[in-house]
Amino acid sequence: MGKILNKLSPFHLAIPVNDLVQAKNFYQGLLGAEIGRSDSSWIDFNFFGHQLVCHLSDAKNTEITNPVDNHEVPVPHFGIVLDWDIFHKLADKLKHHQVKFIIEPTIRFKGKVGEQATLFLCDPAGNAIEFKSFKDPANLFRKD
């Protein structure tokens, strides 16, 4: 455990949403995630090769943040690490669609090992999502 494996296994994440039509419009329509199985209370999405399940719920998300490199990062949040070019294309697409960002596209930890492009936004149900990218993917877990 804890050792990086040669093959990345798809991750499964289930999150609450208060409107499945809005979730579909956001994840499929805006982000391009393909829809898998679904019924009247949940939808499976192929979220960049991972299984994201939106479950219809009245649960409310709390607004907790943690300071990271001069930004207040929402907790909890989930996200995906993308290739550098794909991240920037997605950031441009989101800006074009005038998406409201929690944290605008930026470079975090400039000049340090963990230097990364990052952005945060919320889905229509208030779930915080981070998209990030490393110019050098080998730095994903590097400490020094």
JSON list of C-alpha atoms in Angstrom, two decimals:
[
{"chain": "A", "resi": 1, "resn": "MET", "atom": "CA", "xyz": [0.00, 0.00, 0.00]},
{"chain": "A", "resi": 2, "resn": "GLY", "atom": "CA", "xyz": [1.09, 3.57, -0.60]},
{"chain": "A", "resi": 3, "resn": "LYS", "atom": "CA", "xyz": [3.51, 2.54, -3.33]},
{"chain": "A", "resi": 4, "resn": "ILE", "atom": "CA", "xyz": [2.79, 3.97, -6.77]},
{"chain": "A", "resi": 5, "resn": "LEU", "atom": "CA", "xyz": [1.56, 1.20, -9.02]},
{"chain": "A", "resi": 6, "resn": "ASN", "atom": "CA", "xyz": [2.49, 0.85, -12.68]},
{"chain": "A", "resi": 7, "resn": "LYS", "atom": "CA", "xyz": [-1.16, 0.97, -13.71]},
{"chain": "A", "resi": 8, "resn": "LEU", "atom": "CA", "xyz": [-3.56, 3.60, -12.45]},
{"chain": "A", "resi": 9, "resn": "SER", "atom": "CA", "xyz": [-6.86, 2.12, -11.33]},
{"chain": "A", "resi": 10, "resn": "PRO", "atom": "CA", "xyz": [-10.06, 4.08, -11.97]},
{"chain": "A", "resi": 11, "resn": "PHE", "atom": "CA", "xyz": [-11.32, 5.88, -8.89]},
{"chain": "A", "resi": 12, "resn": "HIS", "atom": "CA", "xyz": [-14.97, 5.77, -7.75]},
{"chain": "A", "resi": 13, "resn": "LEU", "atom": "CA", "xyz": [-16.52, 8.81, -6.10]},
{"chain": "A", "resi": 14, "resn": "ALA", "atom": "CA", "xyz": [-20.16, 9.35, -5.16]},
{"chain": "A", "resi": 15, "resn": "ILE", "atom": "CA", "xyz": [-21.36, 12.91, -4.46]},
{"chain": "A", "resi": 16, "resn": "PRO", "atom": "CA", "xyz": [-24.72, 14.47, -3.57]},
{"chain": "A", "resi": 17, "resn": "VAL", "atom": "CA", "xyz": [-26.55, 16.68, -6.06]},
{"chain": "A", "resi": 18, "resn": "ASN", "atom": "CA", "xyz": [-29.92, 18.38, -5.67]},
{"chain": "A", "resi": 19, "resn": "ASP", "atom": "CA", "xyz": [-30.91, 18.27, -9.36]},
{"chain": "A", "resi": 20, "resn": "LEU", "atom": "CA", "xyz": [-29.96, 15.47, -11.77]},
{"chain": "A", "resi": 21, "resn": "VAL", "atom": "CA", "xyz": [-30.78, 17.53, -14.88]},
{"chain": "A", "resi": 22, "resn": "GLN", "atom": "CA", "xyz": [-28.40, 20.29, -13.74]},
{"chain": "A", "resi": 23, "resn": "ALA", "atom": "CA", "xyz": [-25.77, 17.63, -12.92]},
{"chain": "A", "resi": 24, "resn": "LYS", "atom": "CA", "xyz": [-26.17, 16.14, -16.40]},
{"chain": "A", "resi": 25, "resn": "ASN", "atom": "CA", "xyz": [-25.92, 19.56, -18.05]},
{"chain": "A", "resi": 26, "resn": "PHE", "atom": "CA", "xyz": [-22.78, 20.38, -16.07]},
{"chain": "A", "resi": 27, "resn": "TYR", "atom": "CA", "xyz": [-20.85, 17.10, -16.17]},
{"chain": "A", "resi": 28, "resn": "GLN", "atom": "CA", "xyz": [-21.92, 15.92, -19.62]},
{"chain": "A", "resi": 29, "resn": "GLY", "atom": "CA", "xyz": [-22.77, 19.21, -21.33]},
{"chain": "A", "resi": 30, "resn": "LEU", "atom": "CA", "xyz": [-20.00, 21.48, -20.04]},
{"chain": "A", "resi": 31, "resn": "LEU", "atom": "CA", "xyz": [-17.23, 19.05, -19.05]},
{"chain": "A", "resi": 32, "resn": "GLY", "atom": "CA", "xyz": [-17.92, 16.39, -21.71]},
{"chain": "A", "resi": 33, "resn": "ALA", "atom": "CA", "xyz": [-18.26, 13.43, -19.32]},
{"chain": "A", "resi": 34, "resn": "GLU", "atom": "CA", "xyz": [-20.03, 10.44, -20.88]},
{"chain": "A", "resi": 35, "resn": "ILE", "atom": "CA", "xyz": [-23.07, 9.06, -19.07]},
{"chain": "A", "resi": 36, "resn": "GLY", "atom": "CA", "xyz": [-23.05, 5.44, -17.96]},
{"chain": "A", "resi": 37, "resn": "ARG", "atom": "CA", "xyz": [-25.76, 3.71, -15.96]},
{"chain": "A", "resi": 38, "resn": "SER", "atom": "CA", "xyz": [-28.45, 5.78, -14.30]},
{"chain": "A", "resi": 39, "resn": "ASP", "atom": "CA", "xyz": [-31.92, 5.73, -12.83]},
{"chain": "A", "resi": 40, "resn": "SER", "atom": "CA", "xyz": [-34.25, 8.35, -11.34]},
{"chain": "A", "resi": 41, "resn": "SER", "atom": "CA", "xyz": [-32.01, 8.94, -8.31]},
{"chain": "A", "resi": 42, "resn": "TRP", "atom": "CA", "xyz": [-28.43, 8.73, -9.66]},
{"chain": "A", "resi": 43, "resn": "ILE", "atom": "CA", "xyz": [-26.21, 9.08, -12.75]},
{"chain": "A", "resi": 44, "resn": "ASP", "atom": "CA", "xyz": [-22.82, 7.48, -13.45]},
{"chain": "A", "resi": 45, "resn": "PHE", "atom": "CA", "xyz": [-20.34, 9.65, -15.37]},
{"chain": "A", "resi": 46, "resn": "ASN", "atom": "CA", "xyz": [-17.04, 8.75, -17.00]},
{"chain": "A", "resi": 47, "resn": "PHE", "atom": "CA", "xyz": [-15.06, 11.58, -15.40]},
{"chain": "A", "resi": 48, "resn": "PHE", "atom": "CA", "xyz": [-11.73, 11.49, -17.25]},
{"chain": "A", "resi": 49, "resn": "GLY", "atom": "CA", "xyz": [-11.61, 7.68, -16.94]},
{"chain": "A", "resi": 50, "resn": "HIS", "atom": "CA", "xyz": [-12.93, 7.58, -13.38]},
{"chain": "A", "resi": 51, "resn": "GLN", "atom": "CA", "xyz": [-16.39, 6.71, -12.11]},
{"chain": "A", "resi": 52, "resn": "LEU", "atom": "CA", "xyz": [-18.22, 9.72, -10.70]},
{"chain": "A", "resi": 53, "resn": "VAL", "atom": "CA", "xyz": [-21.72, 9.03, -9.42]},
{"chain": "A", "resi": 54, "resn": "CYS", "atom": "CA", "xyz": [-24.14, 11.89, -8.73]},
{"chain": "A", "resi": 55, "resn": "HIS", "atom": "CA", "xyz": [-26.79, 10.85, -6.20]},
{"chain": "A", "resi": 56, "resn": "LEU", "atom": "CA", "xyz": [-29.94, 12.90, -5.79]},
{"chain": "A", "resi": 57, "resn": "SER", "atom": "CA", "xyz": [-29.91, 14.25, -2.23]},
{"chain": "A", "resi": 58, "resn": "ASP", "atom": "CA", "xyz": [-31.09, 17.16, -0.10]},
{"chain": "A", "resi": 59, "resn": "ALA", "atom": "CA", "xyz": [-27.72, 17.24, 1.72]},
{"chain": "A", "resi": 60, "resn": "LYS", "atom": "CA", "xyz": [-26.13, 20.65, 2.04]},
{"chain": "A", "resi": 61, "resn": "ASN", "atom": "CA", "xyz": [-22.41, 21.23, 1.50]},
{"chain": "A", "resi": 62, "resn": "THR", "atom": "CA", "xyz": [-20.63, 23.21, 4.20]},
{"chain": "A", "resi": 63, "resn": "GLU", "atom": "CA", "xyz": [-18.24, 26.01, 3.39]},
{"chain": "A", "resi": 64, "resn": "ILE", "atom": "CA", "xyz": [-14.95, 25.03, 5.00]},
{"chain": "A", "resi": 65, "resn": "THR", "atom": "CA", "xyz": [-11.66, 26.30, 3.56]},
{"chain": "A", "resi": 66, "resn": "ASN", "atom": "CA", "xyz": [-7.99, 25.70, 4.20]},
{"chain": "A", "resi": 67, "resn": "PRO", "atom": "CA", "xyz": [-5.23, 28.18, 3.25]},
{"chain": "A", "resi": 68, "resn": "VAL", "atom": "CA", "xyz": [-2.93, 26.83, 0.50]},
{"chain": "A", "resi": 69, "resn": "ASP", "atom": "CA", "xyz": [-0.36, 29.08, -1.22]},
{"chain": "A", "resi": 70, "resn": "ASN", "atom": "CA", "xyz": [-2.33, 32.28, -0.50]},
{"chain": "A", "resi": 71, "resn": "HIS", "atom": "CA", "xyz": [-5.71, 30.84, -1.61]},
{"chain": "A", "resi": 72, "resn": "GLU", "atom": "CA", "xyz": [-8.62, 29.63, 0.50]},
{"chain": "A", "resi": 73, "resn": "VAL", "atom": "CA", "xyz": [-9.12, 26.07, -0.82]},
{"chain": "A", "resi": 74, "resn": "PRO", "atom": "CA", "xyz": [-12.59, 24.56, -0.29]},
{"chain": "A", "resi": 75, "resn": "VAL", "atom": "CA", "xyz": [-12.80, 21.44, 1.87]},
{"chain": "A", "resi": 76, "resn": "PRO", "atom": "CA", "xyz": [-14.07, 18.98, 0.93]},
{"chain": "A", "resi": 77, "resn": "HIS", "atom": "CA", "xyz": [-13.30, 18.97, -2.78]},
{"chain": "A", "resi": 78, "resn": "PHE", "atom": "CA", "xyz": [-12.39, 16.44, -5.43]},
{"chain": "A", "resi": 79, "resn": "GLY", "atom": "CA", "xyz": [-10.60, 16.78, -8.71]},
{"chain": "A", "resi": 80, "resn": "ILE", "atom": "CA", "xyz": [-8.51, 15.44, -11.51]},
{"chain": "A", "resi": 81, "resn": "VAL", "atom": "CA", "xyz": [-4.92, 15.90, -12.64]},
{"chain": "A", "resi": 82, "resn": "LEU", "atom": "CA", "xyz": [-4.85, 16.61, -16.37]},
{"chain": "A", "resi": 83, "resn": "ASP", "atom": "CA", "xyz": [-2.14, 16.90, -19.00]},
{"chain": "A", "resi": 84, "resn": "TRP", "atom": "CA", "xyz": [-0.78, 20.47, -19.22]},
{"chain": "A", "resi": 85, "resn": "ASP", "atom": "CA", "xyz": [-2.33, 21.25, -22.62]},
{"chain": "A", "resi": 86, "resn": "ILE", "atom": "CA", "xyz": [-5.69, 19.68, -21.75]},
{"chain": "A", "resi": 87, "resn": "PHE", "atom": "CA", "xyz": [-5.85, 21.69, -18.50]},
{"chain": "A", "resi": 88, "resn": "HIS", "atom": "CA", "xyz": [-5.31, 24.96, -20.35]},
{"chain": "A", "resi": 89, "resn": "LYS", "atom": "CA", "xyz": [-7.86, 24.08, -23.06]},
{"chain": "A", "resi": 90, "resn": "LEU", "atom": "CA", "xyz": [-10.41, 23.27, -20.35]},
{"chain": "A", "resi": 91, "resn": "ALA", "atom": "CA", "xyz": [-9.60, 26.51, -18.48]},
{"chain": "A", "resi": 92, "resn": "ASP", "atom": "CA", "xyz": [-10.13, 28.48, -21.71]},
{"chain": "A", "resi": 93, "resn": "LYS", "atom": "CA", "xyz": [-13.43, 26.66, -22.35]},
{"chain": "A", "resi": 94, "resn": "LEU", "atom": "CA", "xyz": [-14.66, 27.40, -18.82]},
{"chain": "A", "resi": 95, "resn": "LYS", "atom": "CA", "xyz": [-13.71, 31.07, -19.16]},
{"chain": "A", "resi": 96, "resn": "HIS", "atom": "CA", "xyz": [-15.50, 31.21, -22.53]},
{"chain": "A", "resi": 97, "resn": "HIS", "atom": "CA", "xyz": [-18.64, 29.82, -20.84]},
{"chain": "A", "resi": 98, "resn": "GLN", "atom": "CA", "xyz": [-18.21, 32.44, -18.09]},
{"chain": "A", "resi": 99, "resn": "VAL", "atom": "CA", "xyz": [-18.05, 29.83, -15.34]},
{"chain": "A", "resi": 100, "resn": "LYS", "atom": "CA", "xyz": [-17.79, 31.32, -11.86]},
{"chain": "A", "resi": 101, "resn": "PHE", "atom": "CA", "xyz": [-14.51, 30.16, -10.32]},
{"chain": "A", "resi": 102, "resn": "ILE", "atom": "CA", "xyz": [-13.81, 29.72, -6.62]},
{"chain": "A", "resi": 103, "resn": "ILE", "atom": "CA", "xyz": [-10.14, 30.10, -7.51]},
{"chain": "A", "resi": 104, "resn": "GLU", "atom": "CA", "xyz": [-9.36, 31.44, -10.99]},
{"chain": "A", "resi": 105, "resn": "PRO", "atom": "CA", "xyz": [-6.91, 29.47, -13.16]},
{"chain": "A", "resi": 106, "resn": "THR", "atom": "CA", "xyz": [-3.49, 30.15, -11.67]},
{"chain": "A", "resi": 107, "resn": "ILE", "atom": "CA", "xyz": [-0.02, 28.71, -11.16]},
{"chain": "A", "resi": 108, "resn": "ARG", "atom": "CA", "xyz": [0.49, 27.58, -7.57]},
{"chain": "A", "resi": 109, "resn": "PHE", "atom": "CA", "xyz": [3.84, 27.00, -5.79]},
{"chain": "A", "resi": 110, "resn": "LYS", "atom": "CA", "xyz": [5.74, 28.90, -8.51]},
{"chain": "A", "resi": 111, "resn": "GLY", "atom": "CA", "xyz": [9.37, 27.87, -8.78]},
{"chain": "A", "resi": 112, "resn": "LYS", "atom": "CA", "xyz": [8.95, 24.97, -6.32]},
{"chain": "A", "resi": 113, "resn": "VAL", "atom": "CA", "xyz": [8.80, 21.21, -6.84]},
{"chain": "A", "resi": 114, "resn": "GLY", "atom": "CA", "xyz": [5.01, 21.19, -6.54]},
{"chain": "A", "resi": 115, "resn": "GLU", "atom": "CA", "xyz": [4.48, 23.94, -9.15]},
{"chain": "A", "resi": 116, "resn": "GLN", "atom": "CA", "xyz": [1.12, 23.35, -10.77]},
{"chain": "A", "resi": 117, "resn": "ALA", "atom": "CA", "xyz": [-1.65, 24.94, -12.75]},
{"chain": "A", "resi": 118, "resn": "THR", "atom": "CA", "xyz": [-4.90, 24.83, -10.81]},
{"chain": "A", "resi": 119, "resn": "LEU", "atom": "CA", "xyz": [-8.46, 26.10, -10.79]},
{"chain": "A", "resi": 120, "resn": "PHE", "atom": "CA", "xyz": [-11.47, 25.52, -8.56]},
{"chain": "A", "resi": 121, "resn": "LEU", "atom": "CA", "xyz": [-15.17, 25.71, -9.33]},
{"chain": "A", "resi": 122, "resn": "CYS", "atom": "CA", "xyz": [-18.43, 24.31, -8.00]},
{"chain": "A", "resi": 123, "resn": "ASP", "atom": "CA", "xyz": [-20.94, 22.13, -9.77]},
{"chain": "A", "resi": 124, "resn": "PRO", "atom": "CA", "xyz": [-24.58, 23.30, -9.65]},
{"chain": "A", "resi": 125, "resn": "ALA", "atom": "CA", "xyz": [-25.09, 21.43, -6.33]},
{"chain": "A", "resi": 126, "resn": "GLY", "atom": "CA", "xyz": [-22.16, 23.22, -4.68]},
{"chain": "A", "resi": 127, "resn": "ASN", "atom": "CA", "xyz": [-19.61, 20.37, -4.85]},
{"chain": "A", "resi": 128, "resn": "ALA", "atom": "CA", "xyz": [-16.14, 21.92, -5.13]},
{"chain": "A", "resi": 129, "resn": "ILE", "atom": "CA", "xyz": [-13.96, 20.56, -7.95]},
{"chain": "A", "resi": 130, "resn": "GLU", "atom": "CA", "xyz": [-10.27, 21.15, -8.57]},
{"chain": "A", "resi": 131, "resn": "PHE", "atom": "CA", "xyz": [-8.62, 20.72, -11.95]},
{"chain": "A", "resi": 132, "resn": "LYS", "atom": "CA", "xyz": [-4.84, 20.73, -11.84]},
{"chain": "A", "resi": 133, "resn": "SER", "atom": "CA", "xyz": [-1.82, 19.96, -13.98]},
{"chain": "A", "resi": 134, "resn": "PHE", "atom": "CA", "xyz": [1.92, 19.58, -13.55]},
{"chain": "A", "resi": 135, "resn": "LYS", "atom": "CA", "xyz": [4.30, 20.50, -16.37]},
{"chain": "A", "resi": 136, "resn": "ASP", "atom": "CA", "xyz": [6.32, 17.52, -15.13]},
{"chain": "A", "resi": 137, "resn": "PRO", "atom": "CA", "xyz": [3.90, 14.74, -14.09]},
{"chain": "A", "resi": 138, "resn": "ALA", "atom": "CA", "xyz": [6.73, 13.10, -12.13]},
{"chain": "A", "resi": 139, "resn": "ASN", "atom": "CA", "xyz": [6.30, 15.88, -9.55]},
{"chain": "A", "resi": 140, "resn": "LEU", "atom": "CA", "xyz": [2.80, 14.75, -8.54]},
{"chain": "A", "resi": 141, "resn": "PHE", "atom": "CA", "xyz": [4.01, 13.04, -5.37]},
{"chain": "A", "resi": 142, "resn": "ARG", "atom": "CA", "xyz": [7.57, 14.43, -5.17]},
{"chain": "A", "resi": 143, "resn": "LYS", "atom": "CA", "xyz": [8.51, 16.03, -1.83]},
{"chain": "A", "resi": 144, "resn": "ASP", "atom": "CA", "xyz": [11.77, 17.82, -2.64]}
]
